[in-house]
């Protein structure tokens, strides 16, 4: 339109002329693919949450709750709007991992337990934190499902008229000159292909959802027989996580820190008689034995040692 008409519309409506990119509902809006720089708003917001008031005062169990309820929620919101690049996904996982083990978004300490183990469900021996990369694929899978079911949405109608043109979506292969976004959606379709039969998600009668797609994509591990002992209503979250760390061999005992040069020796600082291993700390140390004896007299019953309990659990696995 000419300049006079444009000025007339602005004067009548009170609108102001803007430019792209701009921010709407907390996310950048532009016509093309977002660059890595555009995603800095997401990672910076996650870092700001970590550095916020009280975030550094949480225990391990408290940090797990914050990661699931706050940090992953931020990622989930963006994942439903954009296809997040792998480099940004790795940065998101690094922020969550560093915060869990070091109270900081930056890398300072070696993780006590591998991230692949942490992102397993509690039944499988993990902490139940979502794996960001798999969750992002499952989120894009929602678009794949809409195309399968021909959802009554303007974008889906456009896809069927411009890209598919009555072609079979199940067997569709994108052309070489297709956009990056469309090629990525087609790659996700191939990963979820076995889950769709005749256009319907066969793994659940209620159809596809992001959570069901995530559980379908994630490698399934055998349930651990000790999970009900560690995670139950009788244990406080802090004690449950300490027990979980013990069973994963992730506690920073003096014996472990001596191997990486943090201490000059590995002797127990309480009894100074043996290396301070997990077994010694909870069972063999004379101070541990005294505490155990006091508890047995108090409850009027013998208690199994932590080492025997851990051994029986490990052997049952």
mmCIF file of C-alpha atoms in Angstrom:
data_model
loop_
_atom_site.group_PDB
_atom_site.id
_atom_site.type_symbol
_atom_site.label_atom_id
_atom_site.label_comp_id
_atom_site.label_asym_id
_atom_site.label_seq_id
_atom_site.Cartn_x
_atom_site.Cartn_y
_atom_site.Cartn_z
ATOM 1 C CA UNK A 1 0.000 0.000 0.000
ATOM 2 C CA UNK A 2 1.124 3.550 -0.509
ATOM 3 C CA UNK A 3 2.462 5.662 2.316
ATOM 4 C CA UNK A 4 -0.618 7.910 2.604
ATOM 5 C CA UNK A 5 -2.943 4.916 3.038
ATOM 6 C CA UNK A 6 -0.592 3.401 5.588
ATOM 7 C CA UNK A 7 -0.480 6.613 7.620
ATOM 8 C CA UNK A 8 -4.274 6.895 7.417
ATOM 9 C CA UNK A 9 -4.755 3.372 8.826
ATOM 10 C CA UNK A 10 -2.322 4.042 11.682
ATOM 11 C CA UNK A 11 -4.056 7.302 12.600
ATOM 12 C CA UNK A 12 -7.522 5.706 12.617
ATOM 13 C CA UNK A 13 -6.603 2.504 14.475
ATOM 14 C CA UNK A 14 -3.857 3.836 16.724
ATOM 15 C CA UNK A 15 -1.559 0.999 15.604
ATOM 16 C CA UNK A 16 2.196 1.451 15.425
ATOM 17 C CA UNK A 17 4.350 0.016 12.678
ATOM 18 C CA UNK A 18 6.730 -2.678 13.916
ATOM 19 C CA UNK A 19 9.392 -4.907 12.443
ATOM 20 C CA UNK A 20 10.411 -8.540 12.681
ATOM 21 C CA UNK A 21 11.655 -10.298 14.664
ATOM 22 C CA UNK A 22 9.573 -9.324 17.709
ATOM 23 C CA UNK A 23 8.634 -11.057 20.955
ATOM 24 C CA UNK A 24 5.150 -12.411 21.628
ATOM 25 C CA UNK A 25 4.175 -14.370 24.754
ATOM 26 C CA UNK A 26 7.846 -14.608 25.676
ATOM 27 C CA UNK A 27 9.120 -16.105 22.409
ATOM 28 C CA UNK A 28 10.693 -14.524 19.279
ATOM 29 C CA UNK A 29 8.526 -14.336 16.147
ATOM 30 C CA UNK A 30 10.021 -14.089 12.663
ATOM 31 C CA UNK A 31 9.352 -15.384 9.164
ATOM 32 C CA UNK A 32 12.384 -17.655 8.818
ATOM 33 C CA UNK A 33 14.098 -20.309 10.877
ATOM 34 C CA UNK A 34 15.251 -19.189 14.310
ATOM 35 C CA UNK A 35 19.004 -18.950 14.781
ATOM 36 C CA UNK A 36 20.911 -20.237 17.809
ATOM 37 C CA UNK A 37 21.048 -16.654 19.065
ATOM 38 C CA UNK A 38 17.237 -16.493 19.127
ATOM 39 C CA UNK A 39 17.151 -19.451 21.532
ATOM 40 C CA UNK A 40 19.384 -17.628 24.002
ATOM 41 C CA UNK A 41 16.196 -16.199 25.554
ATOM 42 C CA UNK A 42 15.212 -19.736 26.583
ATOM 43 C CA UNK A 43 18.570 -20.729 28.090
ATOM 44 C CA UNK A 44 18.981 -17.327 29.773
ATOM 45 C CA UNK A 45 15.564 -17.676 31.391
ATOM 46 C CA UNK A 46 16.511 -21.134 32.695
ATOM 47 C CA UNK A 47 19.754 -19.740 34.118
ATOM 48 C CA UNK A 48 17.831 -16.847 35.702
ATOM 49 C CA UNK A 49 15.490 -19.307 37.428
ATOM 50 C CA UNK A 50 18.470 -21.192 38.856
ATOM 51 C CA UNK A 51 20.108 -18.013 40.096
ATOM 52 C CA UNK A 52 16.850 -16.755 41.534
ATOM 53 C CA UNK A 53 16.113 -16.326 45.195
ATOM 54 C CA UNK A 54 16.349 -19.589 47.129
ATOM 55 C CA UNK A 55 17.300 -21.816 44.188
ATOM 56 C CA UNK A 56 20.812 -22.415 45.514
ATOM 57 C CA UNK A 57 19.582 -23.489 48.934
ATOM 58 C CA UNK A 58 17.818 -26.632 47.746
ATOM 59 C CA UNK A 59 18.989 -30.199 48.385
ATOM 60 C CA UNK A 60 19.458 -32.742 45.587
ATOM 61 C CA UNK A 61 15.829 -33.846 45.908
ATOM 62 C CA UNK A 62 14.655 -30.219 45.825
ATOM 63 C CA UNK A 63 16.680 -29.580 42.675
ATOM 64 C CA UNK A 64 15.060 -32.578 40.982
ATOM 65 C CA UNK A 65 11.633 -31.074 41.705
ATOM 66 C CA UNK A 66 12.733 -27.662 40.361
ATOM 67 C CA UNK A 67 14.140 -29.219 37.179
ATOM 68 C CA UNK A 68 10.895 -31.107 36.505
ATOM 69 C CA UNK A 69 8.477 -28.350 37.500
ATOM 70 C CA UNK A 70 10.282 -25.210 36.266
ATOM 71 C CA UNK A 71 13.241 -25.820 33.925
ATOM 72 C CA UNK A 72 11.614 -28.606 31.902
ATOM 73 C CA UNK A 73 8.368 -26.612 31.754
ATOM 74 C CA UNK A 74 10.209 -23.753 30.033
ATOM 75 C CA UNK A 75 11.697 -26.186 27.537
ATOM 76 C CA UNK A 76 8.320 -27.871 26.950
ATOM 77 C CA UNK A 77 6.684 -24.516 26.154
ATOM 78 C CA UNK A 78 9.284 -23.677 23.514
ATOM 79 C CA UNK A 79 9.297 -27.234 22.137
ATOM 80 C CA UNK A 80 5.585 -26.968 21.326
ATOM 81 C CA UNK A 81 6.226 -23.809 19.281
ATOM 82 C CA UNK A 82 9.574 -24.446 17.577
ATOM 83 C CA UNK A 83 11.786 -27.303 16.427
ATOM 84 C CA UNK A 84 14.741 -26.776 18.753
ATOM 85 C CA UNK A 85 18.212 -27.507 17.269
ATOM 86 C CA UNK A 86 20.346 -30.246 18.829
ATOM 87 C CA UNK A 87 22.999 -27.770 19.961
ATOM 88 C CA UNK A 88 20.382 -25.897 22.011
ATOM 89 C CA UNK A 89 19.004 -29.192 23.381
ATOM 90 C CA UNK A 90 22.515 -30.129 24.563
ATOM 91 C CA UNK A 91 22.837 -26.745 26.271
ATOM 92 C CA UNK A 92 19.456 -27.259 28.011
ATOM 93 C CA UNK A 93 20.503 -30.692 29.272
ATOM 94 C CA UNK A 94 23.866 -29.301 30.394
ATOM 95 C CA UNK A 95 22.133 -26.562 32.422
ATOM 96 C CA UNK A 96 19.872 -29.123 34.131
ATOM 97 C CA UNK A 97 22.759 -31.561 34.762
ATOM 98 C CA UNK A 98 25.081 -28.895 36.164
ATOM 99 C CA UNK A 99 22.373 -27.502 38.420
ATOM 100 C CA UNK A 100 21.464 -30.942 39.768
ATOM 101 C CA UNK A 101 24.998 -31.807 40.828
ATOM 102 C CA UNK A 102 26.568 -28.391 41.501
ATOM 103 C CA UNK A 103 23.795 -25.854 42.271
ATOM 104 C CA UNK A 104 25.011 -23.889 39.253
ATOM 105 C CA UNK A 105 24.179 -23.726 35.524
ATOM 106 C CA UNK A 106 27.898 -23.882 34.734
ATOM 107 C CA UNK A 107 30.165 -26.933 34.749
ATOM 108 C CA UNK A 108 32.352 -27.163 37.846
ATOM 109 C CA UNK A 109 32.057 -30.733 39.153
ATOM 110 C CA UNK A 110 32.018 -34.179 37.615
ATOM 111 C CA UNK A 111 28.422 -35.581 37.740
ATOM 112 C CA UNK A 112 27.911 -38.205 40.429
ATOM 113 C CA UNK A 113 25.710 -40.348 38.136
ATOM 114 C CA UNK A 114 25.555 -40.436 34.322
ATOM 115 C CA UNK A 115 22.768 -38.307 32.802
ATOM 116 C CA UNK A 116 21.378 -41.281 30.836
ATOM 117 C CA UNK A 117 20.786 -43.014 34.175
ATOM 118 C CA UNK A 118 19.259 -39.892 35.752
ATOM 119 C CA UNK A 119 16.718 -39.529 32.926
ATOM 120 C CA UNK A 120 15.341 -43.026 33.457
ATOM 121 C CA UNK A 121 12.085 -43.390 35.379
ATOM 122 C CA UNK A 122 12.261 -44.102 39.095
ATOM 123 C CA UNK A 123 10.974 -47.634 38.433
ATOM 124 C CA UNK A 124 13.900 -48.176 36.042
ATOM 125 C CA UNK A 125 16.477 -46.853 38.512
ATOM 126 C CA UNK A 126 16.634 -43.149 37.574
ATOM 127 C CA UNK A 127 15.242 -39.895 38.930
ATOM 128 C CA UNK A 128 12.400 -39.435 36.454
ATOM 129 C CA UNK A 129 13.792 -36.313 34.735
ATOM 130 C CA UNK A 130 12.713 -36.059 31.099
ATOM 131 C CA UNK A 131 15.398 -36.417 28.438
ATOM 132 C CA UNK A 132 15.148 -33.147 26.501
ATOM 133 C CA UNK A 133 16.142 -34.523 23.090
ATOM 134 C CA UNK A 134 13.597 -37.352 23.157
ATOM 135 C CA UNK A 135 10.890 -35.035 24.510
ATOM 136 C CA UNK A 136 11.497 -32.593 21.643
ATOM 137 C CA UNK A 137 11.050 -35.427 19.120
ATOM 138 C CA UNK A 138 7.837 -36.512 20.835
ATOM 139 C CA UNK A 139 6.576 -32.916 20.718
ATOM 140 C CA UNK A 140 7.151 -32.714 16.950
ATOM 141 C CA UNK A 141 5.349 -36.059 16.803
ATOM 142 C CA UNK A 142 2.160 -34.172 17.693
ATOM 143 C CA UNK A 143 2.420 -32.399 14.325
ATOM 144 C CA UNK A 144 2.911 -35.790 12.649
ATOM 145 C CA UNK A 145 -0.237 -37.060 14.352
ATOM 146 C CA UNK A 146 -2.252 -34.017 13.216
ATOM 147 C CA UNK A 147 -1.225 -34.693 9.608
ATOM 148 C CA UNK A 148 -2.194 -38.370 9.941
ATOM 149 C CA UNK A 149 -5.618 -37.529 11.396
ATOM 150 C CA UNK A 150 -6.134 -34.469 9.130
ATOM 151 C CA UNK A 151 -6.854 -32.272 12.126
ATOM 152 C CA UNK A 152 -9.132 -29.320 11.381
ATOM 153 C CA UNK A 153 -6.398 -26.690 11.487
ATOM 154 C CA UNK A 154 -5.392 -24.126 8.891
ATOM 155 C CA UNK A 155 -1.753 -25.272 8.830
ATOM 156 C CA UNK A 156 -2.762 -28.915 8.330
ATOM 157 C CA UNK A 157 -4.998 -27.960 5.404
ATOM 158 C CA UNK A 158 -2.112 -26.005 3.909
ATOM 159 C CA UNK A 159 0.267 -28.995 4.302
ATOM 160 C CA UNK A 160 -2.148 -31.364 2.556
ATOM 161 C CA UNK A 161 -2.735 -28.927 -0.308
ATOM 162 C CA UNK A 162 0.844 -27.728 -0.831
ATOM 163 C CA UNK A 163 3.085 -30.647 0.194
ATOM 164 C CA UNK A 164 1.138 -33.901 0.231
ATOM 165 C CA UNK A 165 -1.417 -33.327 -2.568
ATOM 166 C CA UNK A 166 -3.306 -36.607 -1.898
ATOM 167 C CA UNK A 167 -0.055 -38.561 -1.385
ATOM 168 C CA UNK A 168 0.181 -41.251 1.287
ATOM 169 C CA UNK A 169 1.647 -39.513 4.373
ATOM 170 C CA UNK A 170 2.867 -42.844 5.768
ATOM 171 C CA UNK A 171 5.178 -43.373 2.771
ATOM 172 C CA UNK A 172 5.819 -39.731 1.910
ATOM 173 C CA UNK A 173 9.417 -38.596 1.206
ATOM 174 C CA UNK A 174 10.128 -34.840 1.149
ATOM 175 C CA UNK A 175 11.738 -33.305 -1.957
ATOM 176 C CA UNK A 176 15.338 -32.113 -1.808
ATOM 177 C CA UNK A 177 14.328 -28.447 -2.032
ATOM 178 C CA UNK A 178 11.907 -28.669 0.927
ATOM 179 C CA UNK A 179 12.451 -26.404 3.931
ATOM 180 C CA UNK A 180 14.491 -27.538 6.936
ATOM 181 C CA UNK A 181 11.411 -27.555 9.159
ATOM 182 C CA UNK A 182 9.410 -29.773 6.802
ATOM 183 C CA UNK A 183 12.326 -32.197 6.390
ATOM 184 C CA UNK A 184 12.675 -32.403 10.180
ATOM 185 C CA UNK A 185 8.960 -33.182 10.591
ATOM 186 C CA UNK A 186 9.321 -35.946 8.003
ATOM 187 C CA UNK A 187 12.340 -37.390 9.874
ATOM 188 C CA UNK A 188 10.289 -37.526 13.065
ATOM 189 C CA UNK A 189 7.505 -39.211 11.103
ATOM 190 C CA UNK A 190 9.933 -41.963 10.135
ATOM 191 C CA UNK A 191 10.954 -42.459 13.796
ATOM 192 C CA UNK A 192 7.303 -42.792 14.837
ATOM 193 C CA UNK A 193 6.207 -44.696 11.747
ATOM 194 C CA UNK A 194 5.859 -48.073 13.448
ATOM 195 C CA UNK A 195 3.558 -46.535 16.042
ATOM 196 C CA UNK A 196 0.973 -45.491 13.459
ATOM 197 C CA UNK A 197 -1.219 -48.036 11.676
ATOM 198 C CA UNK A 198 -3.856 -46.834 9.204
ATOM 199 C CA UNK A 199 -3.325 -43.298 10.478
ATOM 200 C CA UNK A 200 -3.998 -44.136 14.142
ATOM 201 C CA UNK A 201 -1.628 -44.371 17.099
ATOM 202 C CA UNK A 202 -1.788 -48.049 18.068
ATOM 203 C CA UNK A 203 0.033 -47.860 21.383
ATOM 204 C CA UNK A 204 -2.907 -46.314 23.255
ATOM 205 C CA UNK A 205 -6.695 -46.306 22.697
ATOM 206 C CA UNK A 206 -6.851 -42.555 23.411
ATOM 207 C CA UNK A 207 -4.516 -41.810 20.511
ATOM 208 C CA UNK A 208 -1.216 -39.950 20.390
ATOM 209 C CA UNK A 209 0.008 -37.561 23.060
ATOM 210 C CA UNK A 210 3.439 -36.079 23.726
ATOM 211 C CA UNK A 211 3.842 -38.156 26.901
ATOM 212 C CA UNK A 212 2.848 -41.395 25.126
ATOM 213 C CA UNK A 213 5.164 -40.600 22.240
ATOM 214 C CA UNK A 214 8.013 -39.920 24.684
ATOM 215 C CA UNK A 215 7.480 -43.221 26.486
ATOM 216 C CA UNK A 216 7.311 -45.035 23.133
ATOM 217 C CA UNK A 217 10.564 -43.458 21.867
ATOM 218 C CA UNK A 218 12.536 -43.834 25.105
ATOM 219 C CA UNK A 219 14.456 -47.120 25.509
ATOM 220 C CA UNK A 220 12.631 -49.342 27.971
ATOM 221 C CA UNK A 221 14.663 -50.629 30.915
ATOM 222 C CA UNK A 222 13.749 -53.439 33.302
ATOM 223 C CA UNK A 223 12.146 -52.237 36.560
ATOM 224 C CA UNK A 224 14.523 -52.276 39.525
ATOM 225 C CA UNK A 225 13.338 -54.406 42.485
ATOM 226 C CA UNK A 226 14.685 -51.856 44.971
ATOM 227 C CA UNK A 227 12.718 -48.852 43.674
ATOM 228 C CA UNK A 228 9.815 -49.429 46.079
ATOM 229 C CA UNK A 229 12.289 -49.505 48.999
ATOM 230 C CA UNK A 230 13.949 -46.240 48.016
ATOM 231 C CA UNK A 231 10.899 -44.313 46.772
ATOM 232 C CA UNK A 232 8.039 -44.699 49.233
ATOM 233 C CA UNK A 233 5.935 -42.543 51.536
ATOM 234 C CA UNK A 234 7.914 -43.589 54.616
ATOM 235 C CA UNK A 235 11.147 -42.005 53.381
ATOM 236 C CA UNK A 236 11.747 -38.284 53.180
ATOM 237 C CA UNK A 237 12.828 -37.166 49.658
ATOM 238 C CA UNK A 238 16.299 -36.279 50.968
ATOM 239 C CA UNK A 239 16.870 -39.729 52.459
ATOM 240 C CA UNK A 240 15.456 -41.424 49.360
ATOM 241 C CA UNK A 241 17.941 -39.618 47.142
ATOM 242 C CA UNK A 242 20.864 -40.464 49.446
ATOM 243 C CA UNK A 243 19.819 -44.119 49.277
ATOM 244 C CA UNK A 244 19.558 -43.873 45.487
ATOM 245 C CA UNK A 245 23.055 -42.359 45.284
ATOM 246 C CA UNK A 246 24.419 -45.162 47.453
ATOM 247 C CA UNK A 247 22.906 -47.852 45.226
ATOM 248 C CA UNK A 248 24.285 -46.100 42.114
ATOM 249 C CA UNK A 249 27.760 -45.872 43.659
ATOM 250 C CA UNK A 250 27.583 -42.112 43.215
ATOM 251 C CA UNK A 251 28.534 -40.897 46.689
ATOM 252 C CA UNK A 252 31.754 -38.881 46.898
ATOM 253 C CA UNK A 253 33.465 -40.921 49.581
ATOM 254 C CA UNK A 254 37.031 -40.153 50.596
ATOM 255 C CA UNK A 255 38.242 -43.316 48.866
ATOM 256 C CA UNK A 256 36.785 -42.098 45.544
ATOM 257 C CA UNK A 257 38.113 -38.551 45.951
ATOM 258 C CA UNK A 258 41.572 -39.916 46.812
ATOM 259 C CA UNK A 259 41.719 -41.650 43.423
ATOM 260 C CA UNK A 260 41.305 -38.325 41.599
ATOM 261 C CA UNK A 261 43.888 -36.583 43.798
ATOM 262 C CA UNK A 262 41.508 -34.580 45.998
ATOM 263 C CA UNK A 263 42.861 -36.169 49.211
ATOM 264 C CA UNK A 264 46.350 -37.408 50.007
ATOM 265 C CA UNK A 265 44.958 -40.580 51.627
ATOM 266 C CA UNK A 266 41.702 -42.549 51.663
ATOM 267 C CA UNK A 267 41.437 -43.275 55.419
ATOM 268 C CA UNK A 268 38.154 -42.751 57.252
ATOM 269 C CA UNK A 269 38.305 -39.490 59.239
ATOM 270 C CA UNK A 270 36.124 -40.999 62.013
ATOM 271 C CA UNK A 271 38.051 -44.173 62.861
ATOM 272 C CA UNK A 272 41.233 -43.794 60.756
ATOM 273 C CA UNK A 273 41.421 -47.569 60.364
ATOM 274 C CA UNK A 274 40.148 -48.389 56.860
ATOM 275 C CA UNK A 275 39.503 -46.713 53.487
ATOM 276 C CA UNK A 276 36.307 -44.674 53.548
ATOM 277 C CA UNK A 277 34.142 -46.582 51.059
ATOM 278 C CA UNK A 278 30.333 -46.625 50.969
ATOM 279 C CA UNK A 279 30.323 -50.022 52.689
ATOM 280 C CA UNK A 280 32.680 -48.808 55.415
ATOM 281 C CA UNK A 281 30.795 -45.553 55.946
ATOM 282 C CA UNK A 282 27.425 -47.219 56.546
ATOM 283 C CA UNK A 283 28.452 -50.579 57.999
ATOM 284 C CA UNK A 284 32.053 -51.249 59.039
ATOM 285 C CA UNK A 285 33.027 -48.016 60.749
ATOM 286 C CA UNK A 286 32.993 -48.272 64.543
ATOM 287 C CA UNK A 287 30.845 -45.142 64.732
ATOM 288 C CA UNK A 288 28.302 -46.634 62.311
ATOM 289 C CA UNK A 289 28.222 -49.796 64.415
ATOM 290 C CA UNK A 290 27.591 -47.750 67.582
ATOM 291 C CA UNK A 291 24.705 -45.886 65.949
ATOM 292 C CA UNK A 292 23.266 -49.158 64.687
ATOM 293 C CA UNK A 293 23.530 -50.696 68.164
ATOM 294 C CA UNK A 294 21.742 -47.721 69.757
ATOM 295 C CA UNK A 295 18.916 -47.968 67.211
ATOM 296 C CA UNK A 296 18.564 -51.718 67.767
ATOM 297 C CA UNK A 297 18.250 -51.211 71.533
ATOM 298 C CA UNK A 298 15.693 -48.461 70.954
ATOM 299 C CA UNK A 299 13.402 -50.430 68.640
ATOM 300 C CA UNK A 300 14.087 -53.793 70.257
ATOM 301 C CA UNK A 301 15.046 -55.563 67.055
ATOM 302 C CA UNK A 302 18.126 -56.308 64.969
ATOM 303 C CA UNK A 303 18.748 -54.204 61.869
ATOM 304 C CA UNK A 304 20.422 -55.493 58.690
ATOM 305 C CA UNK A 305 23.589 -53.651 57.769
ATOM 306 C CA UNK A 306 23.445 -51.276 54.836
ATOM 307 C CA UNK A 307 26.039 -53.371 53.020
ATOM 308 C CA UNK A 308 23.972 -56.552 53.370
ATOM 309 C CA UNK A 309 20.827 -54.733 52.270
ATOM 310 C CA UNK A 310 22.569 -53.217 49.250
ATOM 311 C CA UNK A 311 24.149 -56.574 48.378
ATOM 312 C CA UNK A 312 20.818 -58.396 48.543
ATOM 313 C CA UNK A 313 19.185 -55.753 46.373
ATOM 314 C CA UNK A 314 22.038 -55.795 43.837
ATOM 315 C CA UNK A 315 22.031 -59.605 43.698
ATOM 316 C CA UNK A 316 18.286 -59.651 43.098
ATOM 317 C CA UNK A 317 18.811 -57.423 40.064
#
